Amino acid sequence: MATLCAGDALPSIRLLRAHLAALALASLALPAQAAGPACYPPQALAAKPGEEIVRPHTGGPGQLPDISMTAAAPVPAALRGSIRRVDLPPGVKMVALTFDLCEASSETSGYDGAIVDYLRAEGVAATFFAGGKWMVSHPERGGQLTADPGFEMGNHTWSHANLTVKTGEAMRRQVDDADIGLAFGRRQAEARGCMLPKPQALSLFRFPYGSCSAESLNYVNDTGHLAIQWDVDSGDPAFIGAKGMAEDMLRGIRPGSIVLMHANGRGKHTAEALKILIPALRAKGYRFATVGQLLAAGTPVIAQTCYSLKPGDTRIYDEAARTGKRILPVQ
């Protein structure tokens, strides 16, 4: 692992932190109770029973919106690689809670509104990594999340493909088409009359399964995406239970941590675990930040490969993608 320390006075890091700091200052001053984007009525934002259920996909492939995208500048050399967490100045206690919104080709995954409702009620900033297909199949929810000033959106490929196994044009399409899906979310929010900030020069990306190849990591960075991984995995697709999951996360979280969870119906007991985790972190003096805010506050810790919690631990997913096997959560 290559670690960039706070003492490494690299110009590109200083420029990025200055760029992100302006965005972070306003959003860190969120009110204690954040009701969500004002351009959507409260009844439209509220969770609906059954919306979190994952269902088999019917019909043909998802329709890619007709939206033209402008090419982004590559990520600066000092920020290339897999960002694991952020080193913060002494005494600063911030954590980024992140939620994946995955949707594979064979399914229409859900929207766990209980998670989003609780984050808004508690004024907790969060980052959502959305699949492009998920954004298109959930246009109303994608627009709401995009418009919310307390939230941040990132790219999680088009259909949750393993980018260690996908290569060439198939790999590139997974990245590029998801950007179009995220732009579709902005279009949905703007159609509601939401005033959105200008997209940032560098966007966020998360590799499915935490797995990448040198080819896909380079392509993600070359197209202006910061590759955001995590250093704390909630394990919420498995049936751990809310209390055990919250306790595991509390043991792993330290200042500058990036926490992986799911809000697409694949997370089990995630909303209940948050009701234990968030008060406990506040009692320890933590503030909640988006990934962008966290990056603006410190120096990213970067690896030159991808993994979940230790190098090589995603090989089981790579092999499953090659052989067509399905990896089920531990029960």
Tab-separated table of C-alpha atoms in Angstrom:
chain	number	residue	atom	x	y	z
A	1	MET	CA	0.000	0.000	0.000
A	2	ALA	CA	1.255	3.480	-0.858
A	3	THR	CA	0.296	5.987	1.818
A	4	LEU	CA	0.344	9.748	1.284
A	5	CYS	CA	1.050	11.395	4.629
A	6	ALA	CA	0.029	14.854	5.776
A	7	GLY	CA	3.657	15.988	5.512
A	8	ASP	CA	3.845	15.216	1.779
A	9	ALA	CA	3.337	18.734	0.463
A	10	LEU	CA	2.352	17.731	-3.051
A	11	PRO	CA	0.880	20.631	-5.079
A	12	SER	CA	-1.876	18.532	-6.653
A	13	ILE	CA	-3.150	17.443	-3.221
A	14	ARG	CA	-3.141	21.044	-1.986
A	15	LEU	CA	-5.061	22.148	-5.091
A	16	LEU	CA	-7.667	19.400	-4.705
A	17	ARG	CA	-8.139	20.129	-1.010
A	18	ALA	CA	-8.625	23.833	-1.770
A	19	HIS	CA	-11.104	22.889	-4.501
A	20	LEU	CA	-13.098	20.612	-2.193
A	21	ALA	CA	-12.898	22.847	0.868
A	22	ALA	CA	-15.163	25.514	-0.612
A	23	LEU	CA	-17.850	22.908	-1.260
A	24	ALA	CA	-17.363	21.347	2.164
A	25	LEU	CA	-17.685	24.507	4.261
A	26	ALA	CA	-21.327	25.165	3.461
A	27	SER	CA	-22.459	21.570	3.612
A	28	LEU	CA	-20.772	20.871	6.950
A	29	ALA	CA	-22.971	23.565	8.476
A	30	LEU	CA	-26.114	21.478	8.046
A	31	PRO	CA	-28.914	22.132	10.535
A	32	ALA	CA	-29.472	19.599	13.302
A	33	GLN	CA	-32.663	18.436	11.580
A	34	ALA	CA	-32.383	18.093	7.793
A	35	ALA	CA	-35.735	17.394	6.168
A	36	GLY	CA	-34.373	16.716	2.681
A	37	PRO	CA	-34.560	18.755	-0.524
A	38	ALA	CA	-37.207	21.463	-0.369
A	39	CYS	CA	-38.073	20.956	-4.050
A	40	TYR	CA	-39.791	17.660	-3.155
A	41	PRO	CA	-42.813	17.554	-0.799
A	42	PRO	CA	-42.311	15.574	2.455
A	43	GLN	CA	-44.841	12.929	1.406
A	44	ALA	CA	-42.821	12.237	-1.758
A	45	LEU	CA	-39.611	11.827	0.252
A	46	ALA	CA	-40.999	9.457	2.885
A	47	ALA	CA	-40.247	5.736	2.700
A	48	LYS	CA	-42.934	3.477	1.266
A	49	PRO	CA	-43.513	-0.109	2.483
A	50	GLY	CA	-42.158	-2.746	0.130
A	51	GLU	CA	-39.984	-0.319	-1.809
A	52	GLU	CA	-36.850	-1.969	-0.459
A	53	ILE	CA	-37.656	-5.389	-1.960
A	54	VAL	CA	-35.279	-6.720	-4.630
A	55	ARG	CA	-37.193	-8.204	-7.580
A	56	PRO	CA	-36.205	-10.137	-10.714
A	57	HIS	CA	-35.705	-7.933	-13.737
A	58	THR	CA	-38.299	-8.364	-16.459
A	59	GLY	CA	-38.185	-7.088	-19.999
A	60	GLY	CA	-35.153	-6.083	-22.036
A	61	PRO	CA	-31.969	-4.305	-20.953
A	62	GLY	CA	-32.325	-0.982	-19.184
A	63	GLN	CA	-32.678	1.971	-21.518
A	64	LEU	CA	-29.701	4.339	-21.461
A	65	PRO	CA	-30.876	7.979	-21.415
A	66	ASP	CA	-29.854	10.165	-24.359
A	67	ILE	CA	-27.532	12.524	-22.477
A	68	SER	CA	-24.214	13.764	-23.860
A	69	MET	CA	-21.318	13.930	-21.423
A	70	THR	CA	-18.289	16.229	-21.417
A	71	ALA	CA	-14.923	14.546	-21.040
A	72	ALA	CA	-13.323	15.175	-17.643
A	73	ALA	CA	-9.654	15.831	-16.919
A	74	PRO	CA	-7.684	12.882	-15.524
A	75	VAL	CA	-7.112	12.584	-11.792
A	76	PRO	CA	-3.780	14.184	-10.711
A	77	ALA	CA	-0.924	11.724	-10.253
A	78	ALA	CA	-0.821	12.114	-6.466
A	79	LEU	CA	-4.472	11.033	-6.145
A	80	ARG	CA	-4.447	8.067	-8.504
A	81	GLY	CA	-5.145	4.680	-6.993
A	82	SER	CA	-7.636	3.294	-4.499
A	83	ILE	CA	-8.537	5.708	-1.690
A	84	ARG	CA	-9.044	3.694	1.506
A	85	ARG	CA	-9.586	6.354	4.174
A	86	VAL	CA	-8.359	9.857	5.076
A	87	ASP	CA	-5.652	10.917	7.530
A	88	LEU	CA	-7.071	13.858	9.505
A	89	PRO	CA	-5.316	16.530	11.583
A	90	PRO	CA	-4.916	15.710	15.300
A	91	GLY	CA	-8.155	16.133	17.231
A	92	VAL	CA	-10.428	16.097	14.155
A	93	LYS	CA	-12.998	13.283	14.406
A	94	MET	CA	-14.936	12.845	11.179
A	95	VAL	CA	-16.337	9.741	9.500
A	96	ALA	CA	-17.979	9.198	6.109
A	97	LEU	CA	-20.961	6.846	5.985
A	98	THR	CA	-21.423	5.512	2.450
A	99	PHE	CA	-24.254	3.471	0.959
A	100	ASP	CA	-24.144	1.454	-2.242
A	101	LEU	CA	-27.163	1.389	-4.562
A	102	CYS	CA	-26.255	-1.653	-6.664
A	103	GLU	CA	-28.444	-3.126	-9.359
A	104	ALA	CA	-27.330	-6.099	-11.444
A	105	SER	CA	-28.622	-6.856	-14.940
A	106	SER	CA	-30.853	-9.675	-13.674
A	107	GLU	CA	-32.688	-7.645	-11.027
A	108	THR	CA	-34.445	-4.451	-10.062
A	109	SER	CA	-33.053	-3.762	-6.638
A	110	GLY	CA	-34.756	-1.739	-3.941
A	111	TYR	CA	-34.641	1.577	-2.135
A	112	ASP	CA	-34.286	1.293	1.645
A	113	GLY	CA	-36.165	4.444	2.572
A	114	ALA	CA	-35.903	3.759	6.313
A	115	ILE	CA	-32.164	4.452	6.041
A	116	VAL	CA	-32.627	7.686	4.123
A	117	ASP	CA	-35.457	8.903	6.378
A	118	TYR	CA	-33.289	8.369	9.474
A	119	LEU	CA	-30.253	10.125	7.971
A	120	ARG	CA	-32.402	13.119	7.087
A	121	ALA	CA	-34.133	13.217	10.462
A	122	GLU	CA	-30.745	13.192	12.209
A	123	GLY	CA	-29.060	15.645	9.829
A	124	VAL	CA	-26.382	13.081	8.947
A	125	ALA	CA	-24.361	13.702	5.790
A	126	ALA	CA	-23.790	10.647	3.602
A	127	THR	CA	-22.483	9.537	0.213
A	128	PHE	CA	-24.457	7.213	-2.067
A	129	PHE	CA	-22.674	5.200	-4.760
A	130	ALA	CA	-25.374	4.495	-7.318
A	131	GLY	CA	-25.418	2.164	-10.287
A	132	GLY	CA	-26.491	3.830	-13.511
A	133	LYS	CA	-29.153	1.179	-14.035
A	134	TRP	CA	-30.447	1.825	-10.498
A	135	MET	CA	-30.745	5.555	-11.249
A	136	VAL	CA	-32.782	4.845	-14.381
A	137	SER	CA	-35.073	2.281	-12.715
A	138	HIS	CA	-35.607	4.571	-9.671
A	139	PRO	CA	-35.946	8.009	-11.333
A	140	GLU	CA	-37.888	9.671	-8.496
A	141	ARG	CA	-35.606	8.397	-5.733
A	142	GLY	CA	-32.470	9.111	-7.753
A	143	GLY	CA	-33.613	12.694	-8.265
A	144	GLN	CA	-34.392	13.123	-4.564
A	145	LEU	CA	-30.989	11.871	-3.467
A	146	THR	CA	-29.240	14.015	-6.073
A	147	ALA	CA	-31.090	17.134	-4.933
A	148	ASP	CA	-30.490	16.614	-1.202
A	149	PRO	CA	-27.874	19.108	0.094
A	150	GLY	CA	-26.858	16.673	2.834
A	151	PHE	CA	-25.996	13.892	0.404
A	152	GLU	CA	-23.428	13.252	-2.308
A	153	MET	CA	-23.666	10.901	-5.290
A	154	GLY	CA	-20.967	8.689	-6.780
A	155	ASN	CA	-20.642	6.234	-9.680
A	156	HIS	CA	-20.964	2.489	-8.907
A	157	THR	CA	-20.863	1.207	-12.534
A	158	TRP	CA	-23.889	0.642	-14.745
A	159	SER	CA	-24.894	-2.841	-13.548
A	160	HIS	CA	-22.500	-3.806	-10.747
A	161	ALA	CA	-20.080	-5.647	-13.024
A	162	ASN	CA	-16.793	-6.964	-11.674
A	163	LEU	CA	-14.189	-4.703	-13.313
A	164	THR	CA	-11.368	-7.143	-12.641
A	165	VAL	CA	-13.097	-9.526	-15.050
A	166	LYS	CA	-14.642	-7.016	-17.484
A	167	THR	CA	-12.060	-5.600	-19.892
A	168	GLY	CA	-11.862	-3.290	-22.878
A	169	GLU	CA	-15.022	-1.673	-24.176
A	170	ALA	CA	-17.296	-3.673	-21.836
A	171	MET	CA	-15.387	-2.310	-18.837
A	172	ARG	CA	-15.380	1.250	-20.165
A	173	ARG	CA	-19.126	1.158	-20.836
A	174	GLN	CA	-19.793	0.192	-17.210
A	175	VAL	CA	-18.052	3.380	-16.071
A	176	ASP	CA	-19.289	5.756	-18.760
A	177	ASP	CA	-22.914	4.600	-18.799
A	178	ALA	CA	-23.172	5.009	-15.034
A	179	ASP	CA	-22.080	8.631	-15.427
A	180	ILE	CA	-25.009	9.053	-17.822
A	181	GLY	CA	-27.301	7.466	-15.212
A	182	LEU	CA	-26.116	9.975	-12.607
A	183	ALA	CA	-26.651	12.824	-15.081
A	184	PHE	CA	-30.181	11.468	-15.561
A	185	GLY	CA	-30.687	11.860	-11.798
A	186	ARG	CA	-29.665	15.514	-12.054
A	187	ARG	CA	-32.119	15.959	-14.940
A	188	GLN	CA	-34.926	14.467	-12.818
A	189	ALA	CA	-34.155	16.821	-9.930
A	190	GLU	CA	-33.920	19.862	-12.184
A	191	ALA	CA	-37.283	18.979	-13.736
A	192	ARG	CA	-38.720	19.317	-10.214
A	193	GLY	CA	-37.305	22.829	-9.966
A	194	CYS	CA	-34.352	21.878	-7.761
A	195	MET	CA	-31.349	24.212	-7.875
A	196	LEU	CA	-28.268	22.001	-8.008
A	197	PRO	CA	-24.626	23.028	-7.615
A	198	LYS	CA	-22.368	22.680	-10.635
A	199	PRO	CA	-20.849	19.168	-10.890
A	200	GLN	CA	-17.345	18.942	-9.457
A	201	ALA	CA	-14.344	18.579	-11.769
A	202	LEU	CA	-13.403	15.272	-10.107
A	203	SER	CA	-16.220	12.845	-9.387
A	204	LEU	CA	-16.388	9.796	-7.117
A	205	PHE	CA	-16.380	6.141	-8.139
A	206	ARG	CA	-16.639	2.851	-6.250
A	207	PHE	CA	-15.622	-0.533	-7.650
A	208	PRO	CA	-18.187	-3.332	-7.227
A	209	TYR	CA	-16.982	-5.999	-4.807
A	210	GLY	CA	-14.030	-3.725	-4.005
A	211	SER	CA	-12.230	-5.369	-6.942
A	212	CYS	CA	-10.318	-3.780	-9.812
A	213	SER	CA	-7.632	-4.506	-12.381
A	214	ALA	CA	-4.801	-2.164	-13.318
A	215	GLU	CA	-6.693	-1.484	-16.558
A	216	SER	CA	-9.965	-0.522	-14.877
A	217	LEU	CA	-8.303	1.503	-12.099
A	218	ASN	CA	-6.354	3.471	-14.694
A	219	TYR	CA	-9.469	4.048	-16.790
A	220	VAL	CA	-11.477	5.255	-13.792
A	221	ASN	CA	-8.738	7.749	-12.891
A	222	ASP	CA	-8.145	8.753	-16.526
A	223	THR	CA	-11.833	9.731	-16.819
A	224	GLY	CA	-11.720	12.031	-13.790
A	225	HIS	CA	-13.022	9.715	-11.074
A	226	LEU	CA	-11.492	9.354	-7.629
A	227	ALA	CA	-11.638	5.635	-6.760
A	228	ILE	CA	-13.212	5.467	-3.277
A	229	GLN	CA	-12.996	2.219	-1.339
A	230	TRP	CA	-13.458	1.801	2.433
A	231	ASP	CA	-11.650	0.747	5.592
A	232	VAL	CA	-14.774	-0.395	7.516
A	233	ASP	CA	-17.205	-2.934	6.034
A	234	SER	CA	-20.580	-3.173	7.790
A	235	GLY	CA	-21.167	-6.682	6.434
A	236	ASP	CA	-24.824	-5.723	6.061
A	237	PRO	CA	-25.672	-8.145	3.215
A	238	ALA	CA	-25.138	-10.941	5.765
A	239	PHE	CA	-27.602	-11.701	8.544
A	240	ILE	CA	-25.452	-10.386	11.382
A	241	GLY	CA	-28.185	-8.444	13.192
A	242	ALA	CA	-28.347	-4.745	14.007
A	243	LYS	CA	-26.557	-4.877	17.360
A	244	GLY	CA	-23.673	-7.045	16.173
A	245	MET	CA	-23.270	-4.983	13.012
A	246	ALA	CA	-23.211	-1.682	14.923
A	247	GLU	CA	-20.714	-3.049	17.444
A	248	ASP	CA	-18.428	-4.314	14.654
A	249	MET	CA	-18.495	-0.916	12.945
A	250	LEU	CA	-17.809	0.936	16.195
A	251	ARG	CA	-14.749	-1.220	16.787
A	252	GLY	CA	-13.412	-0.488	13.309
A	253	ILE	CA	-14.178	3.202	12.903
A	254	ARG	CA	-11.439	5.734	13.596
A	255	PRO	CA	-11.077	9.370	12.542
A	256	GLY	CA	-11.093	9.535	8.746
A	257	SER	CA	-12.817	6.185	8.204
A	258	ILE	CA	-14.977	5.440	5.173
A	259	VAL	CA	-17.759	2.958	6.049
A	260	LEU	CA	-19.435	0.640	3.521
A	261	MET	CA	-23.176	-0.069	3.781
A	262	HIS	CA	-26.065	-0.747	1.361
A	263	ALA	CA	-29.360	1.092	0.805
A	264	ASN	CA	-30.712	-0.971	-2.106
A	265	GLY	CA	-32.540	-3.656	-0.150
A	266	ARG	CA	-29.446	-5.886	0.052
A	267	GLY	CA	-28.507	-4.570	3.481
A	268	LYS	CA	-30.025	-6.582	6.350
A	269	HIS	CA	-30.960	-4.559	9.463
A	270	THR	CA	-28.912	-1.570	8.240
A	271	ALA	CA	-31.472	1.042	9.305
A	272	GLU	CA	-31.728	-0.498	12.787
A	273	ALA	CA	-27.930	-0.644	13.087
A	274	LEU	CA	-27.675	3.062	12.213
A	275	LYS	CA	-29.946	3.913	15.141
A	276	ILE	CA	-27.312	2.353	17.408
A	277	LEU	CA	-24.227	3.489	15.490
A	278	ILE	CA	-24.975	7.179	14.943
A	279	PRO	CA	-25.766	8.120	18.581
A	280	ALA	CA	-22.739	6.109	19.743
A	281	LEU	CA	-20.416	7.916	17.327
A	282	ARG	CA	-21.813	11.296	18.340
A	283	ALA	CA	-21.191	10.408	21.989
A	284	LYS	CA	-17.553	9.800	21.022
A	285	GLY	CA	-17.340	13.267	19.444
A	286	TYR	CA	-17.584	12.294	15.766
A	287	ARG	CA	-19.025	14.471	13.020
A	288	PHE	CA	-20.510	12.967	9.862
A	289	ALA	CA	-19.192	14.025	6.457
A	290	THR	CA	-19.619	13.167	2.819
A	291	VAL	CA	-16.572	11.607	1.188
A	292	GLY	CA	-15.884	14.924	-0.519
A	293	GLN	CA	-15.922	16.739	2.803
A	294	LEU	CA	-13.658	14.123	4.343
A	295	LEU	CA	-11.142	14.480	1.510
A	296	ALA	CA	-11.185	18.255	1.945
A	297	ALA	CA	-10.368	17.908	5.645
A	298	GLY	CA	-7.274	15.694	5.397
A	299	THR	CA	-4.938	13.601	3.268
A	300	PRO	CA	-6.190	10.450	1.516
A	301	VAL	CA	-4.565	7.100	2.218
A	302	ILE	CA	-4.102	5.453	-1.174
A	303	ALA	CA	-3.348	1.895	-2.290
A	304	GLN	CA	-2.270	0.956	-5.795
A	305	THR	CA	-4.647	-1.994	-5.938
A	306	CYS	CA	-8.210	-2.705	-4.792
A	307	TYR	CA	-9.469	-4.909	-1.981
A	308	SER	CA	-12.123	-4.961	0.720
A	309	LEU	CA	-10.213	-5.164	4.002
A	310	LYS	CA	-6.910	-6.822	2.999
A	311	PRO	CA	-5.124	-7.374	-0.323
A	312	GLY	CA	-6.382	-10.427	-2.197
A	313	ASP	CA	-9.675	-10.794	-0.342
A	314	THR	CA	-11.815	-10.056	-3.404
A	315	ARG	CA	-10.520	-13.032	-5.426
A	316	ILE	CA	-13.565	-15.093	-4.459
A	317	TYR	CA	-15.752	-12.538	-6.263
A	318	ASP	CA	-13.428	-12.469	-9.280
A	319	GLU	CA	-13.597	-16.241	-9.606
A	320	ALA	CA	-17.377	-16.203	-9.219
A	321	ALA	CA	-17.648	-13.629	-12.017
A	322	ARG	CA	-15.491	-15.778	-14.292
A	323	THR	CA	-17.418	-18.996	-13.631
A	324	GLY	CA	-20.931	-17.582	-13.261
A	325	LYS	CA	-21.282	-18.729	-9.653
A	326	ARG	CA	-23.358	-16.696	-7.217
A	327	ILE	CA	-21.793	-15.686	-3.905
A	328	LEU	CA	-24.413	-15.621	-1.156
A	329	PRO	CA	-24.021	-13.745	2.138
A	330	VAL	CA	-23.112	-15.773	5.205
A	331	GLN	CA	-26.194	-16.615	7.271
